[in-house]
Amino acid sequence: MLDLLLSTTRNLRAHALRFFLTSLGIIWGAFMLTFLGASMKGVADQFENEMENTGPKIVVVYPGSVIKNRVGERGARAVELEAEDVERLSAYGSVEEASPNLVFWSQIVRAGRRTKLLNVNGVNANAQRIRSFDVAEGRFISPVDVERSERVAFLGAVAARRLFGGLPAVGRRIQIESQSYRVIGVAKEKGRQMVGVVGRDDTVVLIPYTTAMRRIQHTDIVSSLVFAPETRDRSWEAMRRARETFGLHHGFPPELETAISFFNIHDVMQILFTIQFGVRIFLVSAGVITLLVGAVGVMNIMLVVVGERTNEIGLRKAVGASGRAIFLQFFAEAGAVCGLSGLLGALLGVGFAQLFGRLGAGAGPVGSPPVIDPFIVTVTVAALFVVGMVAGLAPAIRAARIPPAEALRAS
């Protein structure tokens, strides 16, 4: 085995330029597969993380209108949801928890001498888990706050910075439309959100929905509500039960689509998964083409090498070398060329992906730094090594079958 390794190393060094030129295509293919795989994984992880920031299982319910047959929009009646609908929805086993979601866009919010336009949402305590808020300081809105209609506020991370700069916000006072609220907590920053159905969570001010009804909205109407199904796969069942429940209590047939509409995060994630599947097919196709081109190139160059080294083969057989030894020699050379080229290309791809990420990739609204997937790198190198072995099989067999006398006459 040591003799085979040393002999292979000598032969590769003796024909270094030829083998290097042959391996350029393999290096480029391994580089592109590694870098594209890391880029696609980075984009997919970023999109999934941004949707998870909105709420891992969130479903938003929007009331619509009931349109009578043969009357059209002139006889339409608006569907008005109420707080009791949240309790009715939560009673079903397919729904884990629910919350009113009163949205007030661009409200005037003051803190000291600072005045900002921020979105204000009226919610209950369940909104923390439904909308995936992590507490950085203080606490979230509690059921007691909701029950007593307390004037308390929970701030998104960016909203807190805009109102208080770098100073602590918990315990301080803000004014929403000239009414005073005590800040009870600040959320951890979520960063970018690909889906913002209720606005950007980092810039939101959350207050108890009962307080919002009494002091901002001045009605008991729930403009929208959010809920989390037990699992994402049960979201459609939960939506169907919601239609039945709301139809029963608000006087419209469940199949009437204009009465209630939904935004389901699972639908968006399925689209993302479909895109990811398409990208994977593209990468696999590109990989197969790369492997085929690499195999053809290695096989051709090894056939040329066998022809040029016919005299060497004859001499080795004349001094007692077996056909098996000749076969292993050329087989090992082909495998080494592909294996080393694939490893070099993969390392270049990993290095370039890391450099690309450090130079600020992902600063755009939909960009993301590449994420190295060790599985893809390993499979790429292993596949190219296997291709080298397969490509070297025919030249190695041809070299092993050359009769010694014919090989010596060729010199």
Short mmCIF file of C-alpha atoms in Angstrom, two decimals:
data_model
loop_
_atom_site.label_atom_id
_atom_site.label_comp_id
_atom_site.label_asym_id
_atom_site.label_seq_id
_atom_site.Cartn_x
_atom_site.Cartn_y
_atom_site.Cartn_z
CA MET A 1 0.00 0.00 0.00
CA LEU A 2 2.87 2.38 0.82
CA ASP A 3 4.57 1.58 -2.49
CA LEU A 4 1.29 2.31 -4.31
CA LEU A 5 0.96 5.64 -2.51
CA LEU A 6 4.53 6.67 -3.28
CA SER A 7 4.24 5.59 -6.90
CA THR A 8 0.99 7.50 -7.32
CA THR A 9 2.55 10.63 -5.80
CA ARG A 10 5.56 10.40 -8.15
CA ASN A 11 3.40 9.96 -11.23
CA LEU A 12 1.16 12.88 -10.28
CA ARG A 13 4.21 15.10 -9.78
CA ALA A 14 5.73 13.95 -13.05
CA HIS A 15 2.58 14.96 -14.97
CA ALA A 16 1.58 17.80 -12.65
CA LEU A 17 0.63 20.32 -15.36
CA ARG A 18 -1.52 17.85 -17.27
CA PHE A 19 -3.34 16.63 -14.18
CA PHE A 20 -3.78 20.20 -12.92
CA LEU A 21 -5.40 21.33 -16.15
CA THR A 22 -7.62 18.25 -16.06
CA SER A 23 -8.66 18.97 -12.50
CA LEU A 24 -9.59 22.63 -13.09
CA GLY A 25 -13.10 21.70 -14.15
CA ILE A 26 -13.53 19.48 -11.10
CA ILE A 27 -12.19 22.20 -8.78
CA TRP A 28 -14.56 24.75 -10.29
CA GLY A 29 -17.53 22.36 -10.01
CA ALA A 30 -16.79 21.53 -6.37
CA PHE A 31 -16.28 25.23 -5.61
CA MET A 32 -19.60 26.25 -7.16
CA LEU A 33 -21.54 23.39 -5.56
CA THR A 34 -20.14 24.24 -2.13
CA PHE A 35 -20.63 27.99 -2.44
CA LEU A 36 -24.11 27.77 -4.01
CA GLY A 37 -25.17 25.22 -1.43
CA ALA A 38 -24.01 27.49 1.39
CA SER A 39 -25.72 30.51 -0.19
CA MET A 40 -29.02 28.71 -0.68
CA LYS A 41 -28.95 27.35 2.85
CA GLY A 42 -28.22 30.83 4.19
CA VAL A 43 -31.19 32.30 2.29
CA ALA A 44 -33.51 29.48 3.36
CA ASP A 45 -32.45 29.74 7.02
CA GLN A 46 -32.88 33.52 6.93
CA PHE A 47 -36.38 33.35 5.44
CA GLU A 48 -37.47 30.65 7.84
CA ASN A 49 -36.06 32.57 10.80
CA GLU A 50 -37.84 35.75 9.71
CA MET A 51 -41.15 33.92 9.46
CA GLU A 52 -40.57 32.26 12.82
CA ASN A 53 -40.07 35.75 14.26
CA THR A 54 -43.59 36.67 13.18
CA GLY A 55 -44.94 33.63 15.02
CA PRO A 56 -44.05 29.97 14.44
CA LYS A 57 -47.69 28.89 14.07
CA ILE A 58 -49.56 32.17 13.85
CA VAL A 59 -52.90 32.45 12.04
CA VAL A 60 -54.47 35.90 11.71
CA VAL A 61 -58.26 36.20 11.39
CA TYR A 62 -59.77 39.20 9.63
CA PRO A 63 -63.53 39.88 9.63
CA GLY A 64 -65.14 40.66 6.30
CA SER A 65 -68.70 41.17 5.20
CA VAL A 66 -71.79 39.08 4.47
CA ILE A 67 -73.10 39.66 0.95
CA LYS A 68 -76.69 38.65 0.24
CA ASN A 69 -77.60 36.75 -2.91
CA ARG A 70 -78.83 38.88 -5.83
CA VAL A 71 -78.17 42.04 -3.84
CA GLY A 72 -74.40 42.42 -4.05
CA GLU A 73 -72.33 44.85 -2.04
CA ARG A 74 -75.24 47.27 -1.60
CA GLY A 75 -76.76 44.88 0.91
CA ALA A 76 -73.48 43.81 2.53
CA ARG A 77 -73.30 43.50 6.30
CA ALA A 78 -70.00 43.81 8.11
CA VAL A 79 -68.94 40.94 10.37
CA GLU A 80 -67.99 42.31 13.78
CA LEU A 81 -65.88 39.98 15.93
CA GLU A 82 -65.96 40.29 19.72
CA ALA A 83 -63.75 39.31 22.61
CA GLU A 84 -65.92 36.28 23.35
CA ASP A 85 -64.91 34.85 19.96
CA VAL A 86 -61.41 34.36 21.34
CA GLU A 87 -62.74 32.16 24.15
CA ARG A 88 -64.98 30.25 21.73
CA LEU A 89 -62.04 29.59 19.45
CA SER A 90 -59.80 28.52 22.32
CA ALA A 91 -62.33 25.88 23.33
CA TYR A 92 -61.42 23.70 20.33
CA GLY A 93 -58.70 21.11 20.72
CA SER A 94 -57.05 22.12 17.45
CA VAL A 95 -56.37 25.64 18.79
CA GLU A 96 -53.62 26.01 21.38
CA GLU A 97 -54.25 29.65 22.33
CA ALA A 98 -55.77 32.81 20.88
CA SER A 99 -55.68 36.57 21.41
CA PRO A 100 -57.51 39.67 20.18
CA ASN A 101 -55.29 41.76 17.94
CA LEU A 102 -56.42 45.37 17.78
CA VAL A 103 -54.12 47.24 15.39
CA PHE A 104 -53.75 51.01 15.49
CA TRP A 105 -51.34 52.28 12.86
CA SER A 106 -49.02 55.28 13.33
CA GLN A 107 -50.10 56.45 16.75
CA ILE A 108 -48.42 59.44 18.38
CA VAL A 109 -46.28 58.10 21.24
CA ARG A 110 -44.30 60.45 23.51
CA ALA A 111 -41.59 59.80 26.06
CA GLY A 112 -40.22 62.94 27.65
CA ARG A 113 -39.25 65.27 24.82
CA ARG A 114 -39.30 62.54 22.19
CA THR A 115 -42.34 62.07 19.95
CA LYS A 116 -42.59 59.12 17.57
CA LEU A 117 -45.17 57.55 15.27
CA LEU A 118 -45.46 53.90 16.30
CA ASN A 119 -47.96 51.10 15.77
CA VAL A 120 -49.99 50.18 18.85
CA ASN A 121 -51.53 46.72 19.28
CA GLY A 122 -54.13 45.65 21.83
CA VAL A 123 -53.53 42.04 22.90
CA ASN A 124 -53.88 39.61 25.79
CA ALA A 125 -51.25 37.57 27.61
CA ASN A 126 -51.31 34.77 25.01
CA ALA A 127 -49.86 37.08 22.35
CA GLN A 128 -46.38 36.60 23.80
CA ARG A 129 -46.23 32.96 22.70
CA ILE A 130 -48.38 33.33 19.58
CA ARG A 131 -46.25 36.16 18.20
CA SER A 132 -42.98 34.86 19.60
CA PHE A 133 -41.97 37.76 21.86
CA ASP A 134 -38.97 37.15 24.13
CA VAL A 135 -38.66 39.47 27.12
CA ALA A 136 -35.37 41.37 27.47
CA GLU A 137 -36.40 43.55 30.42
CA GLY A 138 -39.35 43.52 32.79
CA ARG A 139 -42.35 41.35 31.92
CA PHE A 140 -45.08 40.87 29.34
CA ILE A 141 -48.75 41.86 29.69
CA SER A 142 -50.46 39.63 32.27
CA PRO A 143 -54.07 38.38 32.54
CA VAL A 144 -54.54 40.73 35.51
CA ASP A 145 -53.52 43.69 33.34
CA VAL A 146 -56.16 42.66 30.82
CA GLU A 147 -58.84 42.08 33.43
CA ARG A 148 -58.28 45.47 35.09
CA SER A 149 -57.72 47.38 31.82
CA GLU A 150 -54.41 48.63 33.20
CA ARG A 151 -52.58 51.39 31.39
CA VAL A 152 -49.37 49.47 30.87
CA ALA A 153 -47.24 49.01 27.76
CA PHE A 154 -44.77 46.44 26.47
CA LEU A 155 -42.32 47.86 23.93
CA GLY A 156 -40.57 46.34 20.95
CA ALA A 157 -36.79 46.69 21.06
CA VAL A 158 -36.57 49.39 18.38
CA ALA A 159 -39.55 51.27 19.81
CA ALA A 160 -37.80 51.38 23.20
CA ARG A 161 -34.61 52.76 21.63
CA ARG A 162 -36.51 55.41 19.70
CA LEU A 163 -38.35 56.56 22.79
CA PHE A 164 -35.62 56.28 25.44
CA GLY A 165 -32.33 55.98 23.53
CA GLY A 166 -30.01 53.67 25.43
CA LEU A 167 -31.61 54.33 28.82
CA PRO A 168 -33.66 51.71 30.72
CA ALA A 169 -37.34 51.88 29.77
CA VAL A 170 -39.03 49.67 32.39
CA GLY A 171 -40.90 51.70 34.99
CA ARG A 172 -40.91 54.88 32.95
CA ARG A 173 -43.93 56.62 31.45
CA ILE A 174 -45.02 57.09 27.85
CA GLN A 175 -48.05 58.84 26.38
CA ILE A 176 -50.23 57.30 23.69
CA GLU A 177 -52.55 59.90 22.24
CA SER A 178 -52.01 62.08 25.35
CA GLN A 179 -52.82 59.26 27.82
CA SER A 180 -50.16 58.05 30.21
CA TYR A 181 -48.96 54.40 30.26
CA ARG A 182 -46.34 52.73 32.43
CA VAL A 183 -43.73 50.64 30.60
CA ILE A 184 -43.62 47.14 32.10
CA GLY A 185 -41.28 45.41 29.68
CA VAL A 186 -39.11 45.50 26.57
CA ALA A 187 -38.79 42.71 24.00
CA LYS A 188 -35.61 41.22 22.62
CA GLU A 189 -34.91 42.46 19.12
CA LYS A 190 -36.24 40.18 16.39
CA GLY A 191 -34.50 41.78 13.43
CA ARG A 192 -35.92 41.50 9.94
CA GLN A 193 -39.34 39.94 9.40
CA MET A 194 -40.22 38.68 5.94
CA VAL A 195 -43.91 38.65 6.85
CA GLY A 196 -45.34 41.66 8.68
CA VAL A 197 -49.08 41.05 8.74
CA VAL A 198 -49.49 43.13 11.90
CA GLY A 199 -46.54 45.44 11.39
CA ARG A 200 -42.91 45.12 12.40
CA ASP A 201 -42.77 43.69 15.92
CA ASP A 202 -39.60 45.56 16.89
CA THR A 203 -41.36 48.92 16.47
CA VAL A 204 -44.69 48.01 18.09
CA VAL A 205 -46.19 49.11 21.40
CA LEU A 206 -48.37 46.43 23.01
CA ILE A 207 -51.11 47.29 25.51
CA PRO A 208 -53.97 45.22 27.02
CA TYR A 209 -56.77 44.92 24.47
CA THR A 210 -59.34 45.94 27.08
CA THR A 211 -57.43 49.18 27.60
CA ALA A 212 -57.23 49.72 23.85
CA MET A 213 -61.00 49.24 23.50
CA ARG A 214 -61.76 51.69 26.28
CA ARG A 215 -59.18 54.43 25.68
CA ILE A 216 -58.33 54.34 21.96
CA GLN A 217 -61.01 52.48 20.02
CA HIS A 218 -64.03 53.32 22.22
CA THR A 219 -65.91 50.21 20.99
CA ASP A 220 -65.93 46.50 21.84
CA ILE A 221 -65.31 45.40 18.25
CA VAL A 222 -62.29 43.14 17.66
CA SER A 223 -60.74 44.27 14.38
CA SER A 224 -58.71 41.06 14.08
CA LEU A 225 -57.51 38.19 16.22
CA VAL A 226 -54.61 35.78 16.16
CA PHE A 227 -54.36 32.18 17.25
CA ALA A 228 -51.86 29.33 17.29
CA PRO A 229 -53.00 25.82 16.32
CA GLU A 230 -51.62 22.85 18.23
CA THR A 231 -49.44 22.04 15.23
CA ARG A 232 -48.89 23.70 11.87
CA ASP A 233 -50.52 20.78 10.09
CA ARG A 234 -53.70 21.33 12.10
CA SER A 235 -53.95 24.99 11.07
CA TRP A 236 -56.43 24.23 8.26
CA GLU A 237 -58.62 22.25 10.64
CA ALA A 238 -58.50 25.15 13.10
CA MET A 239 -59.44 27.60 10.34
CA ARG A 240 -62.40 25.42 9.35
CA ARG A 241 -63.59 25.26 12.96
CA ALA A 242 -63.17 29.03 13.26
CA ARG A 243 -65.42 29.56 10.23
CA GLU A 244 -68.05 27.28 11.72
CA THR A 245 -67.88 28.99 15.12
CA PHE A 246 -67.98 32.53 13.81
CA GLY A 247 -70.68 31.65 11.29
CA LEU A 248 -72.86 30.23 14.06
CA HIS A 249 -72.55 33.30 16.28
CA HIS A 250 -72.51 35.99 13.61
CA GLY A 251 -75.12 34.65 11.24
CA PHE A 252 -73.37 33.61 8.05
CA PRO A 253 -72.78 30.24 6.34
CA PRO A 254 -69.29 28.82 7.03
CA GLU A 255 -68.56 28.42 3.31
CA LEU A 256 -69.00 32.16 2.68
CA GLU A 257 -65.40 33.25 2.02
CA THR A 258 -66.12 36.99 2.13
CA ALA A 259 -67.24 36.80 5.76
CA ILE A 260 -63.90 35.72 7.25
CA SER A 261 -60.39 35.70 5.82
CA PHE A 262 -57.20 34.20 7.19
CA PHE A 263 -53.46 34.62 6.97
CA ASN A 264 -51.75 31.33 7.77
CA ILE A 265 -47.98 31.38 8.28
CA HIS A 266 -47.90 27.69 7.33
CA ASP A 267 -49.10 28.54 3.81
CA VAL A 268 -46.17 30.92 3.36
CA MET A 269 -43.72 28.37 4.76
CA GLN A 270 -45.01 25.74 2.35
CA ILE A 271 -44.26 28.11 -0.53
CA LEU A 272 -40.78 28.57 0.90
CA PHE A 273 -40.29 24.81 1.22
CA THR A 274 -41.40 24.38 -2.40
CA ILE A 275 -38.84 26.97 -3.53
CA GLN A 276 -36.17 25.24 -1.45
CA PHE A 277 -37.06 21.92 -3.07
CA GLY A 278 -36.71 23.50 -6.52
CA VAL A 279 -33.34 24.95 -5.59
CA ARG A 280 -32.17 21.57 -4.31
CA ILE A 281 -33.20 19.96 -7.61
CA PHE A 282 -31.22 22.64 -9.45
CA LEU A 283 -28.15 22.01 -7.28
CA VAL A 284 -28.44 18.24 -7.72
CA SER A 285 -28.77 18.69 -11.50
CA ALA A 286 -25.76 21.00 -11.58
CA GLY A 287 -23.88 18.50 -9.46
CA VAL A 288 -24.72 15.59 -11.76
CA ILE A 289 -23.58 17.59 -14.81
CA THR A 290 -20.39 18.54 -13.01
CA LEU A 291 -19.75 14.92 -12.11
CA LEU A 292 -20.37 13.74 -15.67
CA VAL A 293 -18.09 16.40 -17.17
CA GLY A 294 -15.43 15.60 -14.58
CA ALA A 295 -15.73 11.87 -15.23
CA VAL A 296 -15.39 12.28 -18.99
CA GLY A 297 -12.38 14.58 -18.60
CA VAL A 298 -10.59 12.27 -16.19
CA MET A 299 -11.32 9.17 -18.26
CA ASN A 300 -10.01 10.81 -21.45
CA ILE A 301 -6.83 12.09 -19.86
CA MET A 302 -6.17 8.72 -18.21
CA LEU A 303 -6.63 6.96 -21.56
CA VAL A 304 -4.06 9.33 -23.04
CA VAL A 305 -1.75 8.63 -20.11
CA VAL A 306 -2.12 4.88 -20.60
CA GLY A 307 -1.21 5.27 -24.27
CA GLU A 308 1.85 7.37 -23.47
CA ARG A 309 3.02 5.02 -20.73
CA THR A 310 2.62 1.80 -22.70
CA ASN A 311 6.38 1.28 -22.66
CA GLU A 312 6.47 1.71 -18.89
CA ILE A 313 3.66 -0.82 -18.53
CA GLY A 314 5.59 -3.32 -20.66
CA LEU A 315 8.76 -2.88 -18.66
CA ARG A 316 6.95 -3.32 -15.36
CA LYS A 317 5.25 -6.47 -16.58
CA ALA A 318 8.52 -7.78 -17.96
CA VAL A 319 10.12 -7.57 -14.52
CA GLY A 320 7.19 -9.36 -12.87
CA ALA A 321 4.51 -6.76 -12.18
CA SER A 322 1.06 -8.31 -12.20
CA GLY A 323 -1.96 -7.01 -14.08
CA ARG A 324 -3.56 -6.30 -10.69
CA ALA A 325 -0.65 -4.01 -9.72
CA ILE A 326 -0.91 -2.11 -13.02
CA PHE A 327 -4.69 -1.80 -12.56
CA LEU A 328 -4.35 -0.44 -9.01
CA GLN A 329 -1.70 2.07 -10.13
CA PHE A 330 -3.88 3.80 -12.74
CA PHE A 331 -7.01 3.36 -10.67
CA ALA A 332 -5.37 5.11 -7.72
CA GLU A 333 -4.13 7.96 -9.91
CA ALA A 334 -7.62 8.68 -11.27
CA GLY A 335 -9.13 8.55 -7.78
CA ALA A 336 -6.42 10.82 -6.39
CA VAL A 337 -6.93 13.43 -9.12
CA CYS A 338 -10.69 13.63 -8.53
CA GLY A 339 -10.49 13.33 -4.76
CA LEU A 340 -7.83 16.00 -4.30
CA SER A 341 -9.50 18.29 -6.85
CA GLY A 342 -12.86 17.92 -5.14
CA LEU A 343 -11.31 18.59 -1.73
CA LEU A 344 -9.47 21.67 -3.00
CA GLY A 345 -12.62 23.01 -4.71
CA ALA A 346 -14.72 22.42 -1.60
CA LEU A 347 -12.17 24.16 0.63
CA LEU A 348 -12.09 27.13 -1.75
CA GLY A 349 -15.90 27.22 -1.68
CA VAL A 350 -15.96 27.15 2.12
CA GLY A 351 -13.31 29.86 2.35
CA PHE A 352 -15.04 32.11 -0.18
CA ALA A 353 -18.41 31.64 1.54
CA GLN A 354 -16.93 32.67 4.89
CA LEU A 355 -15.18 35.65 3.30
CA PHE A 356 -18.39 36.65 1.51
CA GLY A 357 -20.28 36.52 4.81
CA ARG A 358 -17.67 38.60 6.67
CA LEU A 359 -17.66 41.28 3.99
CA GLY A 360 -21.25 42.14 4.79
CA ALA A 361 -23.40 39.82 2.69
CA GLY A 362 -26.94 39.84 3.96
CA ALA A 363 -27.16 43.56 4.57
CA GLY A 364 -29.99 43.81 2.05
CA PRO A 365 -33.66 43.23 2.90
CA VAL A 366 -33.74 39.69 1.52
CA GLY A 367 -30.05 38.76 1.65
CA SER A 368 -28.29 36.53 4.13
CA PRO A 369 -24.74 35.35 4.76
CA PRO A 370 -23.89 31.87 3.42
CA VAL A 371 -24.23 28.99 5.87
CA ILE A 372 -21.80 26.11 5.44
CA ASP A 373 -23.49 22.73 5.42
CA PRO A 374 -20.90 20.05 6.36
CA PHE A 375 -23.12 17.38 4.82
CA ILE A 376 -23.07 19.07 1.39
CA VAL A 377 -19.28 19.54 1.55
CA THR A 378 -18.72 15.91 2.54
CA VAL A 379 -21.06 14.56 -0.12
CA THR A 380 -19.43 16.76 -2.79
CA VAL A 381 -15.91 15.54 -2.02
CA ALA A 382 -16.99 11.91 -1.64
CA ALA A 383 -19.00 12.00 -4.89
CA LEU A 384 -16.08 13.42 -6.86
CA PHE A 385 -13.76 10.79 -5.38
CA VAL A 386 -16.19 8.05 -6.41
CA VAL A 387 -16.49 9.60 -9.88
CA GLY A 388 -12.72 9.55 -10.19
CA MET A 389 -12.64 5.90 -9.34
CA VAL A 390 -15.39 5.10 -11.83
CA ALA A 391 -13.77 7.24 -14.51
CA GLY A 392 -10.41 5.56 -13.91
CA LEU A 393 -11.88 2.08 -14.12
CA ALA A 394 -11.81 1.74 -17.92
CA PRO A 395 -8.26 3.16 -18.38
CA ALA A 396 -6.98 1.00 -15.53
CA ILE A 397 -8.51 -2.16 -17.04
CA ARG A 398 -7.07 -1.26 -20.43
CA ALA A 399 -3.61 -0.76 -18.93
CA ALA A 400 -3.78 -4.05 -17.04
CA ARG A 401 -4.75 -6.00 -20.18
CA ILE A 402 -1.90 -4.72 -22.42
CA PRO A 403 0.30 -7.75 -23.29
CA PRO A 404 3.96 -7.25 -22.25
CA ALA A 405 5.31 -8.04 -25.72
CA GLU A 406 2.98 -5.51 -27.40
CA ALA A 407 3.88 -2.92 -24.78
CA LEU A 408 7.63 -3.43 -25.38
CA ARG A 409 7.20 -3.21 -29.18
CA ALA A 410 5.51 0.18 -28.71
CA SER A 411 8.70 1.64 -27.24
#
